[in-house]
Amino acid sequence: MTKRHLLLPLFAAVSFAFAQDASVKPGINDKFLDPNLKVGEWTQKFETESREIFHQREKIVAAVGLKPGMAMADIGAGTGLFTLPFSQAVGPKGHVYAVDIAKNFLSHIQARALQAHASNVTTVQCTPRSVELPEASIDLAFICDVYHHFEYPQASLASLHKALKPGGELVLIDFKRIPGVSSDFVMGHVRAGQEVFEAEVTAAGFEKIGEVKDVLKENYFVRFKRK
């Protein structure tokens, strides 16, 4: 690894620390804020075998390692792909907060949870700067193919740090962004690669504690602990 590559995460962390109010990806969530958002269309996009995280959803849930009684947050829950499996994993004494910026997605998740008799699921509408969760309310936060949608990552991570209990964990799954390897979609849609995102998370008060490498190919799967 070159000296330049070693300095990239540090540069990203410093830049991140000074990016107080500027959106890192203006407009990336506009389509989800549309009150006419059609959940059915997004369900077809999100819940299809051609999408790696859908195809490997059972392995992902298992690798997260939830235990009965835990409280966790499914950040950017979308159509609820992982919400109900998480609900089953934490059991009736646990709790799942399905957090999303799109009101229509949350209504859809509420309906799915009601149909499945998943009374341990609560939907939470977040803002571009906050996950809107109570302080020290969760043991684990799960962010899957969503972090690159954080317009204000510093503020959002600060709110997430506050929502986690001391020693709580954050699971980050996102697209590998490698020039010459990743698809044109990923290169254009995802603003930065794994090193930059990890640097932003650690700059927000988290410590990297591990990486799962045998489940996904197009995405990376990293674990952090709240300091």
PDB file of C-alpha atoms in Angstrom:
ATOM      1  CA  MET A   1       0.000   0.000   0.000  1.00  0.00           C
ATOM      2  CA  THR A   2       1.409   3.420  -0.948  1.00  0.00           C
ATOM      3  CA  LYS A   3       1.883   6.370   1.400  1.00  0.00           C
ATOM      4  CA  ARG A   4      -0.870   8.158  -0.508  1.00  0.00           C
ATOM      5  CA  HIS A   5      -3.321   5.317   0.175  1.00  0.00           C
ATOM      6  CA  LEU A   6      -2.397   5.319   3.858  1.00  0.00           C
ATOM      7  CA  LEU A   7      -3.170   9.030   4.079  1.00  0.00           C
ATOM      8  CA  LEU A   8      -6.551   8.816   2.364  1.00  0.00           C
ATOM      9  CA  PRO A   9      -8.545   7.672   5.426  1.00  0.00           C
ATOM     10  CA  LEU A  10      -6.887  10.361   7.563  1.00  0.00           C
ATOM     11  CA  PHE A  11      -7.696  13.021   4.990  1.00  0.00           C
ATOM     12  CA  ALA A  12     -11.281  11.775   4.823  1.00  0.00           C
ATOM     13  CA  ALA A  13     -11.629  11.891   8.597  1.00  0.00           C
ATOM     14  CA  VAL A  14     -10.288  15.441   8.788  1.00  0.00           C
ATOM     15  CA  SER A  15     -12.567  16.571   5.956  1.00  0.00           C
ATOM     16  CA  PHE A  16     -15.458  14.824   7.671  1.00  0.00           C
ATOM     17  CA  ALA A  17     -14.792  16.635  10.940  1.00  0.00           C
ATOM     18  CA  PHE A  18     -14.982  20.037   9.261  1.00  0.00           C
ATOM     19  CA  ALA A  19     -18.051  19.272   7.126  1.00  0.00           C
ATOM     20  CA  GLN A  20     -20.496  20.769   9.596  1.00  0.00           C
ATOM     21  CA  ASP A  21     -23.481  21.630   7.456  1.00  0.00           C
ATOM     22  CA  ALA A  22     -22.778  20.736   3.835  1.00  0.00           C
ATOM     23  CA  SER A  23     -24.616  17.825   2.254  1.00  0.00           C
ATOM     24  CA  VAL A  24     -22.148  15.265   0.918  1.00  0.00           C
ATOM     25  CA  LYS A  25     -24.620  14.105  -1.755  1.00  0.00           C
ATOM     26  CA  PRO A  26     -27.324  16.715  -2.380  1.00  0.00           C
ATOM     27  CA  GLY A  27     -30.646  15.305  -3.580  1.00  0.00           C
ATOM     28  CA  ILE A  28     -29.793  11.630  -3.130  1.00  0.00           C
ATOM     29  CA  ASN A  29     -32.911  11.068  -1.004  1.00  0.00           C
ATOM     30  CA  ASP A  30     -35.360  13.276  -2.905  1.00  0.00           C
ATOM     31  CA  LYS A  31     -37.162  10.313  -4.444  1.00  0.00           C
ATOM     32  CA  PHE A  32     -37.776   8.814  -1.002  1.00  0.00           C
ATOM     33  CA  LEU A  33     -39.245  12.061   0.286  1.00  0.00           C
ATOM     34  CA  ASP A  34     -41.858  12.073  -2.476  1.00  0.00           C
ATOM     35  CA  PRO A  35     -45.298  11.666  -0.814  1.00  0.00           C
ATOM     36  CA  ASN A  36     -46.387   9.736  -3.917  1.00  0.00           C
ATOM     37  CA  LEU A  37     -43.603   7.170  -3.559  1.00  0.00           C
ATOM     38  CA  LYS A  38     -44.868   3.790  -4.788  1.00  0.00           C
ATOM     39  CA  VAL A  39     -43.703   1.132  -2.355  1.00  0.00           C
ATOM     40  CA  GLY A  40     -44.540  -1.708  -4.749  1.00  0.00           C
ATOM     41  CA  GLU A  41     -42.055  -0.451  -7.321  1.00  0.00           C
ATOM     42  CA  TRP A  42     -39.295  -0.242  -4.723  1.00  0.00           C
ATOM     43  CA  THR A  43     -40.148  -3.664  -3.333  1.00  0.00           C
ATOM     44  CA  GLN A  44     -39.506  -5.111  -6.793  1.00  0.00           C
ATOM     45  CA  LYS A  45     -36.136  -3.349  -6.879  1.00  0.00           C
ATOM     46  CA  PHE A  46     -35.054  -4.145  -3.326  1.00  0.00           C
ATOM     47  CA  GLU A  47     -36.418  -7.660  -2.907  1.00  0.00           C
ATOM     48  CA  THR A  48     -35.081  -9.484  -5.941  1.00  0.00           C
ATOM     49  CA  GLU A  49     -32.658 -12.387  -6.199  1.00  0.00           C
ATOM     50  CA  SER A  50     -30.358 -10.341  -8.436  1.00  0.00           C
ATOM     51  CA  ARG A  51     -29.621  -8.061  -5.477  1.00  0.00           C
ATOM     52  CA  GLU A  52     -26.829  -9.587  -3.432  1.00  0.00           C
ATOM     53  CA  ILE A  53     -28.093  -8.582  -0.016  1.00  0.00           C
ATOM     54  CA  PHE A  54     -31.519 -10.052  -0.766  1.00  0.00           C
ATOM     55  CA  HIS A  55     -30.027 -13.280  -2.087  1.00  0.00           C
ATOM     56  CA  GLN A  56     -27.816 -13.573   1.011  1.00  0.00           C
ATOM     57  CA  ARG A  57     -30.319 -12.158   3.510  1.00  0.00           C
ATOM     58  CA  GLU A  58     -30.431 -15.258   5.727  1.00  0.00           C
ATOM     59  CA  LYS A  59     -26.634 -15.392   6.009  1.00  0.00           C
ATOM     60  CA  ILE A  60     -26.535 -11.671   6.757  1.00  0.00           C
ATOM     61  CA  VAL A  61     -29.089 -11.966   9.555  1.00  0.00           C
ATOM     62  CA  ALA A  62     -27.167 -14.877  11.043  1.00  0.00           C
ATOM     63  CA  ALA A  63     -23.849 -13.003  10.830  1.00  0.00           C
ATOM     64  CA  VAL A  64     -25.270  -9.950  12.594  1.00  0.00           C
ATOM     65  CA  GLY A  65     -25.530 -12.168  15.663  1.00  0.00           C
ATOM     66  CA  LEU A  66     -28.621 -10.802  17.360  1.00  0.00           C
ATOM     67  CA  LYS A  67     -29.683 -12.450  20.617  1.00  0.00           C
ATOM     68  CA  PRO A  68     -33.090 -12.705  22.288  1.00  0.00           C
ATOM     69  CA  GLY A  69     -33.899  -9.630  24.328  1.00  0.00           C
ATOM     70  CA  MET A  70     -31.687  -7.225  22.379  1.00  0.00           C
ATOM     71  CA  ALA A  71     -32.910  -3.843  21.176  1.00  0.00           C
ATOM     72  CA  MET A  72     -31.684  -2.950  17.704  1.00  0.00           C
ATOM     73  CA  ALA A  73     -32.266  -0.429  14.935  1.00  0.00           C
ATOM     74  CA  ASP A  74     -32.672  -1.257  11.260  1.00  0.00           C
ATOM     75  CA  ILE A  75     -31.396   2.045   9.855  1.00  0.00           C
ATOM     76  CA  GLY A  76     -32.786   2.803   6.413  1.00  0.00           C
ATOM     77  CA  ALA A  77     -35.172  -0.121   6.726  1.00  0.00           C
ATOM     78  CA  GLY A  78     -36.733   0.532   3.323  1.00  0.00           C
ATOM     79  CA  THR A  79     -39.422  -2.005   2.515  1.00  0.00           C
ATOM     80  CA  GLY A  80     -38.615  -4.017   5.642  1.00  0.00           C
ATOM     81  CA  LEU A  81     -36.457  -6.702   4.060  1.00  0.00           C
ATOM     82  CA  PHE A  82     -34.548  -7.292   7.303  1.00  0.00           C
ATOM     83  CA  THR A  83     -36.986  -5.892   9.851  1.00  0.00           C
ATOM     84  CA  LEU A  84     -39.120  -8.997  10.354  1.00  0.00           C
ATOM     85  CA  PRO A  85     -36.193 -11.464  10.441  1.00  0.00           C
ATOM     86  CA  PHE A  86     -34.595  -9.197  13.060  1.00  0.00           C
ATOM     87  CA  SER A  87     -37.885  -9.163  14.959  1.00  0.00           C
ATOM     88  CA  GLN A  88     -37.817 -12.957  15.110  1.00  0.00           C
ATOM     89  CA  ALA A  89     -34.145 -12.981  16.133  1.00  0.00           C
ATOM     90  CA  VAL A  90     -34.564 -10.688  19.159  1.00  0.00           C
ATOM     91  CA  GLY A  91     -37.807 -12.378  20.207  1.00  0.00           C
ATOM     92  CA  PRO A  92     -40.783 -11.006  22.127  1.00  0.00           C
ATOM     93  CA  LYS A  93     -38.588  -9.543  24.883  1.00  0.00           C
ATOM     94  CA  GLY A  94     -36.432  -7.700  22.343  1.00  0.00           C
ATOM     95  CA  HIS A  95     -37.248  -4.742  20.152  1.00  0.00           C
ATOM     96  CA  VAL A  96     -36.619  -3.572  16.593  1.00  0.00           C
ATOM     97  CA  TYR A  97     -36.767   0.060  15.542  1.00  0.00           C
ATOM     98  CA  ALA A  98     -37.367   0.307  11.790  1.00  0.00           C
ATOM     99  CA  VAL A  99     -35.893   3.693  10.900  1.00  0.00           C
ATOM    100  CA  ASP A 100     -36.369   5.372   7.529  1.00  0.00           C
ATOM    101  CA  ILE A 101     -36.720   8.794   5.969  1.00  0.00           C
ATOM    102  CA  ALA A 102     -39.642   7.691   3.765  1.00  0.00           C
ATOM    103  CA  LYS A 103     -43.039   7.789   5.457  1.00  0.00           C
ATOM    104  CA  ASN A 104     -44.536   5.418   2.863  1.00  0.00           C
ATOM    105  CA  PHE A 105     -41.913   2.774   3.596  1.00  0.00           C
ATOM    106  CA  LEU A 106     -42.694   2.984   7.308  1.00  0.00           C
ATOM    107  CA  SER A 107     -46.424   2.548   6.691  1.00  0.00           C
ATOM    108  CA  HIS A 108     -45.609  -0.520   4.609  1.00  0.00           C
ATOM    109  CA  ILE A 109     -43.438  -1.962   7.387  1.00  0.00           C
ATOM    110  CA  GLN A 110     -46.171  -1.321   9.951  1.00  0.00           C
ATOM    111  CA  ALA A 111     -48.596  -3.297   7.803  1.00  0.00           C
ATOM    112  CA  ARG A 112     -46.106  -6.151   7.372  1.00  0.00           C
ATOM    113  CA  ALA A 113     -45.416  -6.254  11.102  1.00  0.00           C
ATOM    114  CA  LEU A 114     -49.130  -6.267  11.932  1.00  0.00           C
ATOM    115  CA  GLN A 115     -49.757  -9.104   9.510  1.00  0.00           C
ATOM    116  CA  ALA A 116     -46.870 -11.082  11.035  1.00  0.00           C
ATOM    117  CA  HIS A 117     -48.017 -10.299  14.605  1.00  0.00           C
ATOM    118  CA  ALA A 118     -44.605  -8.711  15.229  1.00  0.00           C
ATOM    119  CA  SER A 119     -45.539  -6.492  18.161  1.00  0.00           C
ATOM    120  CA  ASN A 120     -41.868  -5.803  18.945  1.00  0.00           C
ATOM    121  CA  VAL A 121     -41.422  -3.569  15.884  1.00  0.00           C
ATOM    122  CA  THR A 122     -41.640   0.220  16.111  1.00  0.00           C
ATOM    123  CA  THR A 123     -41.310   2.466  13.070  1.00  0.00           C
ATOM    124  CA  VAL A 124     -39.375   5.738  13.353  1.00  0.00           C
ATOM    125  CA  GLN A 125     -39.193   8.472  10.723  1.00  0.00           C
ATOM    126  CA  CYS A 126     -35.697   9.915  10.745  1.00  0.00           C
ATOM    127  CA  THR A 127     -34.454  13.209   9.362  1.00  0.00           C
ATOM    128  CA  PRO A 128     -31.468  13.867   7.082  1.00  0.00           C
ATOM    129  CA  ARG A 129     -29.409  14.713  10.187  1.00  0.00           C
ATOM    130  CA  SER A 130     -30.727  12.401  12.903  1.00  0.00           C
ATOM    131  CA  VAL A 131     -31.889   8.817  13.357  1.00  0.00           C
ATOM    132  CA  GLU A 132     -34.420  10.162  15.903  1.00  0.00           C
ATOM    133  CA  LEU A 133     -33.887   7.416  18.478  1.00  0.00           C
ATOM    134  CA  PRO A 134     -33.856   7.866  22.268  1.00  0.00           C
ATOM    135  CA  GLU A 135     -30.518   8.076  24.053  1.00  0.00           C
ATOM    136  CA  ALA A 136     -28.974   4.705  24.984  1.00  0.00           C
ATOM    137  CA  SER A 137     -31.982   2.857  23.574  1.00  0.00           C
ATOM    138  CA  ILE A 138     -30.314   0.222  21.365  1.00  0.00           C
ATOM    139  CA  ASP A 139     -27.674  -2.487  21.612  1.00  0.00           C
ATOM    140  CA  LEU A 140     -26.951  -2.640  17.886  1.00  0.00           C
ATOM    141  CA  ALA A 141     -27.480  -0.560  14.753  1.00  0.00           C
ATOM    142  CA  PHE A 142     -27.648  -2.160  11.297  1.00  0.00           C
ATOM    143  CA  ILE A 143     -26.921  -0.048   8.199  1.00  0.00           C
ATOM    144  CA  CYS A 144     -27.127  -2.016   4.951  1.00  0.00           C
ATOM    145  CA  ASP A 145     -26.601  -0.338   1.552  1.00  0.00           C
ATOM    146  CA  VAL A 146     -27.819   2.845   3.207  1.00  0.00           C
ATOM    147  CA  TYR A 147     -24.784   4.706   4.569  1.00  0.00           C
ATOM    148  CA  HIS A 148     -24.040   6.147   1.139  1.00  0.00           C
ATOM    149  CA  HIS A 149     -27.490   7.776   1.399  1.00  0.00           C
ATOM    150  CA  PHE A 150     -26.485   9.712   4.527  1.00  0.00           C
ATOM    151  CA  GLU A 151     -26.509  13.345   3.355  1.00  0.00           C
ATOM    152  CA  TYR A 152     -25.066  14.594   6.626  1.00  0.00           C
ATOM    153  CA  PRO A 153     -23.033  11.642   7.924  1.00  0.00           C
ATOM    154  CA  GLN A 154     -21.372  13.534  10.783  1.00  0.00           C
ATOM    155  CA  ALA A 155     -24.698  14.580  12.307  1.00  0.00           C
ATOM    156  CA  SER A 156     -26.394  11.241  11.626  1.00  0.00           C
ATOM    157  CA  LEU A 157     -23.522   9.274  13.157  1.00  0.00           C
ATOM    158  CA  ALA A 158     -23.506  11.555  16.197  1.00  0.00           C
ATOM    159  CA  SER A 159     -27.193  10.843  16.759  1.00  0.00           C
ATOM    160  CA  LEU A 160     -26.568   7.123  16.269  1.00  0.00           C
ATOM    161  CA  HIS A 161     -23.649   7.185  18.717  1.00  0.00           C
ATOM    162  CA  LYS A 162     -25.964   8.770  21.267  1.00  0.00           C
ATOM    163  CA  ALA A 163     -28.717   6.191  20.625  1.00  0.00           C
ATOM    164  CA  LEU A 164     -26.383   3.243  21.208  1.00  0.00           C
ATOM    165  CA  LYS A 165     -25.738   1.981  24.699  1.00  0.00           C
ATOM    166  CA  PRO A 166     -22.090   2.110  25.847  1.00  0.00           C
ATOM    167  CA  GLY A 167     -20.280  -0.734  24.101  1.00  0.00           C
ATOM    168  CA  GLY A 168     -23.108  -1.097  21.592  1.00  0.00           C
ATOM    169  CA  GLU A 169     -22.267  -2.203  18.068  1.00  0.00           C
ATOM    170  CA  LEU A 170     -22.770  -0.853  14.576  1.00  0.00           C
ATOM    171  CA  VAL A 171     -22.894  -3.149  11.546  1.00  0.00           C
ATOM    172  CA  LEU A 172     -22.084  -1.446   8.258  1.00  0.00           C
ATOM    173  CA  ILE A 173     -22.722  -3.108   4.896  1.00  0.00           C
ATOM    174  CA  ASP A 174     -22.205  -1.126   1.732  1.00  0.00           C
ATOM    175  CA  PHE A 175     -21.075  -1.442  -1.857  1.00  0.00           C
ATOM    176  CA  LYS A 176     -17.431  -1.990  -2.686  1.00  0.00           C
ATOM    177  CA  ARG A 177     -16.454   1.003  -4.794  1.00  0.00           C
ATOM    178  CA  ILE A 178     -13.344   0.052  -6.728  1.00  0.00           C
ATOM    179  CA  PRO A 179     -12.446   1.849  -9.973  1.00  0.00           C
ATOM    180  CA  GLY A 180     -12.208  -0.594 -12.850  1.00  0.00           C
ATOM    181  CA  VAL A 181     -13.978  -3.307 -10.851  1.00  0.00           C
ATOM    182  CA  SER A 182     -17.267  -1.932  -9.560  1.00  0.00           C
ATOM    183  CA  SER A 183     -20.221  -1.314 -11.870  1.00  0.00           C
ATOM    184  CA  ASP A 184     -20.890   2.055 -13.465  1.00  0.00           C
ATOM    185  CA  PHE A 185     -23.958   2.331 -11.228  1.00  0.00           C
ATOM    186  CA  VAL A 186     -21.917   1.942  -8.053  1.00  0.00           C
ATOM    187  CA  MET A 187     -19.188   4.300  -9.254  1.00  0.00           C
ATOM    188  CA  GLY A 188     -21.757   6.987 -10.024  1.00  0.00           C
ATOM    189  CA  HIS A 189     -24.135   6.420  -7.118  1.00  0.00           C
ATOM    190  CA  VAL A 190     -21.847   5.693  -4.162  1.00  0.00           C
ATOM    191  CA  ARG A 191     -19.738   8.718  -3.233  1.00  0.00           C
ATOM    192  CA  ALA A 192     -16.741   6.916  -1.696  1.00  0.00           C
ATOM    193  CA  GLY A 193     -15.160   3.557  -0.967  1.00  0.00           C
ATOM    194  CA  GLN A 194     -14.764   1.474   2.163  1.00  0.00           C
ATOM    195  CA  GLU A 195     -11.676   3.248   3.528  1.00  0.00           C
ATOM    196  CA  VAL A 196     -13.388   6.639   3.477  1.00  0.00           C
ATOM    197  CA  PHE A 197     -16.609   5.375   5.059  1.00  0.00           C
ATOM    198  CA  GLU A 198     -14.691   3.522   7.775  1.00  0.00           C
ATOM    199  CA  ALA A 199     -12.692   6.677   8.522  1.00  0.00           C
ATOM    200  CA  GLU A 200     -15.907   8.663   8.904  1.00  0.00           C
ATOM    201  CA  VAL A 201     -17.387   6.105  11.287  1.00  0.00           C
ATOM    202  CA  THR A 202     -14.264   5.887  13.462  1.00  0.00           C
ATOM    203  CA  ALA A 203     -14.027   9.706  13.530  1.00  0.00           C
ATOM    204  CA  ALA A 204     -17.543   9.699  15.014  1.00  0.00           C
ATOM    205  CA  GLY A 205     -16.485   7.728  18.090  1.00  0.00           C
ATOM    206  CA  PHE A 206     -16.532   4.118  16.937  1.00  0.00           C
ATOM    207  CA  GLU A 207     -13.839   1.450  16.894  1.00  0.00           C
ATOM    208  CA  LYS A 208     -13.619  -1.152  14.148  1.00  0.00           C
ATOM    209  CA  ILE A 209     -13.740  -4.599  15.725  1.00  0.00           C
ATOM    210  CA  GLY A 210     -14.075  -6.975  12.785  1.00  0.00           C
ATOM    211  CA  GLU A 211     -15.049  -7.708   9.216  1.00  0.00           C
ATOM    212  CA  VAL A 212     -17.097 -10.574   7.779  1.00  0.00           C
ATOM    213  CA  LYS A 213     -15.582 -11.617   4.453  1.00  0.00           C
ATOM    214  CA  ASP A 214     -17.242 -14.929   3.597  1.00  0.00           C
ATOM    215  CA  VAL A 215     -20.839 -13.792   3.023  1.00  0.00           C
ATOM    216  CA  LEU A 216     -20.772 -11.020   0.410  1.00  0.00           C
ATOM    217  CA  LYS A 217     -18.785 -10.264  -2.746  1.00  0.00           C
ATOM    218  CA  GLU A 218     -20.215  -6.993  -4.062  1.00  0.00           C
ATOM    219  CA  ASN A 219     -20.508  -5.509  -0.579  1.00  0.00           C
ATOM    220  CA  TYR A 220     -18.299  -5.319   2.516  1.00  0.00           C
ATOM    221  CA  PHE A 221     -19.539  -6.179   6.010  1.00  0.00           C
ATOM    222  CA  VAL A 222     -17.814  -4.372   8.891  1.00  0.00           C
ATOM    223  CA  ARG A 223     -18.498  -4.252  12.633  1.00  0.00           C
ATOM    224  CA  PHE A 224     -17.782  -1.310  14.929  1.00  0.00           C
ATOM    225  CA  LYS A 225     -18.161  -0.756  18.661  1.00  0.00           C
ATOM    226  CA  ARG A 226     -19.269   2.479  20.303  1.00  0.00           C
ATOM    227  CA  LYS A 227     -16.459   3.938  22.399  1.00  0.00           C
TER     228      LYS A 227
END
